[in-house]
CSV table of C-alpha atoms in Angstrom, one decimal:
chain,number,residue,atom,x,y,z
W,1,MET,CA,0.4,-0.4,-0.6
W,2,ASP,CA,1.7,3.5,-1.5
W,3,LYS,CA,1.3,6.7,0.8
W,4,LYS,CA,-1.9,8.0,-1.2
W,5,GLN,CA,-4.0,5.3,-0.8
W,6,HIS,CA,-2.9,4.9,3.2
W,7,CYS,CA,-3.9,8.4,3.9
W,8,HIS,CA,-7.5,7.1,1.8
W,9,LEU,CA,-7.9,4.7,4.2
W,10,ALA,CA,-7.0,6.2,7.2
W,11,LYS,CA,-9.5,9.1,6.4
W,12,ARG,CA,-12.6,6.5,5.2
W,13,MET,CA,-11.7,4.7,9.4
W,14,LYS,CA,-11.9,8.7,10.6
W,15,ASN,CA,-15.4,9.1,8.9
W,16,LEU,CA,-16.2,5.7,10.2
W,17,TRP,CA,-15.3,5.8,13.6
W,18,GLU,CA,-17.0,9.5,13.8
W,19,TYR,CA,-19.8,8.1,11.9
W,20,VAL,CA,-20.3,5.5,15.3
W,21,LYS,CA,-19.0,7.8,18.2
W,22,SER,CA,-22.3,10.3,16.9
W,23,LEU,CA,-24.9,7.4,17.2
W,24,PHE,CA,-23.7,6.2,20.6
W,25,GLU,CA,-23.8,10.2,21.5
W,26,GLN,CA,-27.6,10.2,19.7
W,27,ALA,CA,-28.6,7.4,22.5
W,28,GLU,CA,-27.1,8.7,25.2
W,29,GLN,CA,-28.8,11.9,24.7
W,30,SER,CA,-32.8,10.7,23.1
W,31,SER,CA,-35.3,10.7,24.9
W,32,PRO,CA,-39.1,9.8,24.8
W,33,SER,CA,-39.7,13.8,22.7
W,34,GLN,CA,-36.3,13.3,21.0
W,35,PRO,CA,-36.1,9.7,20.0
W,36,VAL,CA,-32.9,8.1,18.7
W,37,HIS,CA,-35.4,5.9,15.9
W,38,HIS,CA,-38.7,7.1,15.1
W,39,GLY,CA,-41.1,5.4,12.6
W,40,LEU,CA,-43.6,3.2,11.1
W,41,ILE,CA,-44.4,-0.2,12.1
W,42,GLU,CA,-43.1,-2.2,9.1
W,43,ARG,CA,-43.8,-6.5,9.4
W,44,SER,CA,-42.0,-8.5,6.3
W,45,GLU,CA,-44.2,-10.5,4.4
W,46,THR,CA,-42.1,-14.1,6.4
W,47,GLU,CA,-43.8,-11.5,10.0
W,48,GLN,CA,-47.4,-11.3,8.2
W,49,GLU,CA,-46.9,-15.4,7.1
W,50,ASP,CA,-46.0,-16.2,10.9
W,51,TYR,CA,-48.5,-14.5,11.9
W,52,GLN,CA,-51.7,-15.6,10.3
W,53,HIS,CA,-50.1,-19.4,11.0
W,54,TRP,CA,-50.5,-18.1,15.0
W,55,LYS,CA,-53.4,-17.3,15.5
W,56,SER,CA,-55.3,-20.0,14.4
W,57,THR,CA,-52.5,-22.7,16.9
W,58,PHE,CA,-53.1,-24.2,20.4
W,59,SER,CA,-51.1,-20.9,21.5
W,60,SER,CA,-52.5,-18.0,20.7
W,61,ARG,CA,-55.8,-19.4,22.0
W,62,ARG,CA,-53.9,-20.6,25.1
W,63,LEU,CA,-52.7,-17.0,25.2
W,64,LEU,CA,-56.3,-15.4,24.8
W,65,ASN,CA,-58.3,-17.7,27.1
W,66,TRP,CA,-55.1,-17.0,30.0
W,67,LEU,CA,-56.7,-12.9,29.6
W,68,ASN,CA,-59.4,-14.0,29.7
W,69,GLU,CA,-60.1,-15.9,32.7
W,70,GLN,CA,-57.7,-12.9,34.2
W,71,HIS,CA,-60.6,-10.0,33.7
W,72,ILE,CA,-62.8,-12.5,35.2
W,73,GLN,CA,-61.5,-12.9,38.0
W,74,TYR,CA,-60.4,-9.8,38.5
W,75,LEU,CA,-63.9,-8.5,38.3
W,76,VAL,CA,-65.4,-10.9,40.6
W,77,ASN,CA,-61.6,-10.6,43.0
W,78,ALA,CA,-58.9,-8.7,42.3
W,79,ASP,CA,-56.9,-10.0,45.3
W,80,HIS,CA,-56.7,-12.8,43.5
W,81,LEU,CA,-54.8,-12.7,40.5
W,82,ASP,CA,-51.6,-14.2,38.4
W,83,GLU,CA,-48.7,-11.4,38.5
W,84,ALA,CA,-48.8,-11.4,35.5
W,85,ILE,CA,-50.9,-9.0,35.3
W,86,ASP,CA,-53.1,-6.0,36.1
W,87,PHE,CA,-55.4,-4.5,35.4
W,88,LEU,CA,-56.4,0.2,35.1
W,89,ASN,CA,-60.2,0.9,36.2
W,90,THR,CA,-60.2,5.4,36.8
W,91,PRO,CA,-62.6,7.2,35.4
W,92,SER,CA,-61.3,8.4,31.8
W,93,ALA,CA,-59.1,5.3,31.8
W,94,LYS,CA,-60.0,1.1,31.4
W,95,GLY,CA,-56.9,-1.8,31.0
W,96,PHE,CA,-55.0,-3.4,31.6
W,97,VAL,CA,-50.5,-4.6,31.5
W,98,ILE,CA,-49.5,-7.5,31.4
W,99,HIS,CA,-45.7,-8.4,32.2
W,100,PHE,CA,-43.8,-9.9,30.2
W,101,GLU,CA,-40.5,-10.8,32.1
W,102,LYS,CA,-42.7,-12.6,33.9
W,103,THR,CA,-44.0,-14.9,31.8
W,104,ARG,CA,-41.5,-17.3,29.6
W,105,TYR,CA,-43.9,-16.5,26.7
W,106,PRO,CA,-41.3,-16.1,23.6
W,107,ARG,CA,-41.1,-12.2,21.9
W,108,ARG,CA,-42.7,-13.3,18.5
W,109,GLU,CA,-45.9,-14.4,20.2
W,110,THR,CA,-45.9,-10.5,22.8
W,111,VAL,CA,-45.4,-9.4,18.9
W,112,HIS,CA,-48.6,-11.8,17.5
W,113,LEU,CA,-50.8,-10.4,20.8
W,114,PHE,CA,-49.9,-7.1,20.8
W,115,ASP,CA,-51.3,-7.3,16.6
W,116,LEU,CA,-54.1,-8.9,17.0
W,117,LEU,CA,-55.3,-6.8,19.5
W,118,LYS,CA,-54.9,-3.9,17.6
W,119,GLU,CA,-57.5,-6.3,14.8
W,120,ARG,CA,-59.2,-6.8,16.5
W,121,VAL,CA,-60.5,-3.7,17.3
W,122,LEU,CA,-60.2,-2.4,14.3
W,123,LEU,CA,-63.2,-5.0,13.8
W,124,GLN,CA,-65.2,-2.6,16.8
W,125,GLY,CA,-65.9,0.3,13.8
W,126,TYR,CA,-61.5,1.6,14.7
W,127,ARG,CA,-60.2,3.2,12.8
W,128,SER,CA,-56.2,3.2,13.1
W,129,TYR,CA,-54.5,6.3,14.0
W,130,ILE,CA,-50.4,5.9,13.4
W,131,SER,CA,-48.6,2.4,14.2
W,132,ASP,CA,-45.2,3.6,14.7
W,133,VAL,CA,-41.7,2.6,16.4
W,134,ARG,CA,-39.1,4.3,18.8
W,135,THR,CA,-36.0,3.9,20.6
W,136,TYR,CA,-34.2,5.9,23.2
W,137,ASN,CA,-32.0,5.9,26.2
W,138,ARG,CA,-32.8,5.9,29.1
W,139,THR,CA,-29.9,4.9,32.7
W,140,SER,CA,-30.4,1.7,33.3
W,141,TRP,CA,-31.3,0.1,29.5
W,142,VAL,CA,-31.8,1.7,25.8
W,143,GLU,CA,-36.5,1.3,25.4
W,144,THR,CA,-38.5,0.2,23.4
W,145,ILE,CA,-41.7,1.4,22.5
W,146,GLN,CA,-44.1,-0.4,19.1
W,147,ARG,CA,-47.3,1.8,19.5
W,148,HIS,CA,-50.8,1.2,17.4
W,149,TYR,CA,-53.1,4.4,18.2
W,150,LEU,CA,-57.5,3.4,17.4
W,151,LYS,CA,-59.5,6.2,17.8
W,152,PRO,CA,-63.6,5.6,17.6
W,153,PRO,CA,-65.4,5.9,14.0
W,154,SER,CA,-65.6,9.5,11.9
W,155,GLN,CA,-68.0,11.5,13.7
W,156,LEU,CA,-68.3,13.9,10.6
W,157,ARG,CA,-70.9,12.5,9.9
W,158,GLN,CA,-73.2,13.1,13.4
W,159,PRO,CA,-75.7,16.2,14.2
W,160,ILE,CA,-74.3,19.2,15.3
W,161,LYS,CA,-77.3,19.1,18.1
W,162,GLU,CA,-76.3,15.6,19.1
W,163,LYS,CA,-73.6,14.6,21.1
W,164,PHE,CA,-70.7,12.5,19.6
W,165,GLU,CA,-70.6,8.7,20.3
W,166,GLN,CA,-67.1,8.1,21.9
W,167,LYS,CA,-67.5,3.5,22.0
W,168,TYR,CA,-65.0,2.6,24.4
W,169,GLY,CA,-62.7,5.8,23.8
W,170,ASN,CA,-59.5,6.5,22.2
W,171,ILE,CA,-57.2,3.5,22.5
W,172,THR,CA,-53.7,2.6,22.2
W,173,ILE,CA,-51.6,-0.3,22.0
W,174,GLN,CA,-48.7,-0.4,23.3
W,175,LEU,CA,-45.0,-2.7,23.6
W,176,VAL,CA,-43.2,-2.3,25.8
W,177,GLU,CA,-39.0,-3.5,24.8
W,178,HIS,CA,-35.6,-3.0,27.3
W,179,ASP,CA,-32.3,-3.9,25.8
W,180,GLN,CA,-34.8,-5.9,23.2
W,181,LYS,CA,-36.1,-7.8,25.9
W,182,VAL,CA,-40.2,-7.9,26.1
W,183,ALA,CA,-41.3,-5.7,29.6
W,184,TYR,CA,-45.1,-5.5,29.6
W,185,LEU,CA,-47.9,-5.1,26.9
W,186,LYS,CA,-50.0,-2.4,27.6
W,187,PHE,CA,-54.4,-1.7,26.8
W,188,ASN,CA,-55.0,1.7,28.0
W,189,ALA,CA,-59.5,3.1,26.6
W,190,THR,CA,-59.3,6.5,27.1
W,191,SER,CA,-62.5,7.9,27.3
W,192,TYR,CA,-63.7,12.0,27.4
W,193,LYS,CA,-66.3,12.8,30.1
W,194,ASP,CA,-67.3,15.5,28.7
W,195,HIS,CA,-70.5,17.1,28.0
W,196,LEU,CA,-69.4,17.3,23.9
W,197,PHE,CA,-69.6,13.8,24.4
W,198,LYS,CA,-72.1,10.7,25.4
W,199,ASP,CA,-70.7,8.5,27.7
W,200,ALA,CA,-68.6,5.8,27.0
W,201,ASP,CA,-69.3,2.0,26.3
W,202,ASP,CA,-68.8,-0.9,28.7
W,203,PHE,CA,-65.3,-1.6,28.7
W,204,LYS,CA,-66.0,-5.5,29.8
W,205,GLU,CA,-68.3,-5.8,26.8
W,206,LEU,CA,-64.3,-4.5,24.9
W,207,MET,CA,-63.0,-7.3,26.0
W,208,SER,CA,-65.7,-10.2,25.4
W,209,ALA,CA,-64.7,-8.6,21.4
W,210,LEU,CA,-61.3,-9.0,22.4
W,211,LEU,CA,-60.8,-12.8,24.1
W,212,ILE,CA,-63.2,-14.2,21.9
């Protein structure tokens, strides 16, 4: 290698190192509002095929049955819930959190459940507003959040003098990973207590529709 080639290689290596260093700096300085990565969720053809197959398996049915059993238990006696799940119940927010770090479910199944919940919400007349993913740095780990955000059917066709239908409210489904390991899945329906809106439908009805 002559001197000119050596200088050219050294310059390329320096530029590469500067690029790598900038990536680490971006990750360290990132936050939920300024993620190092933010984009739309995209599933490969292989992932989509695997998802369609998974929906017909015993594994998917077992997971849905467990979730249904836990919801029934919550309604009867919340003190005897599995440690891997919590339910949310406030005047404006209803939902649940599955702590997958306390289970043995593989990441593949958690992602499929995440997408299945969205699919079944859409069957209730909802519309997909956005499905995105963002990654940013936390103190002890790198956090990645996949999110499906869905809204009730369009309210533009309603007569102006009538209150707006909100069904179960706006729905957010999040799959949260810490250092590429699934931590939890959160399903949240947020409704409005406002004179412009009718009361939200009973969340129990939505759970029944999700878990059939």
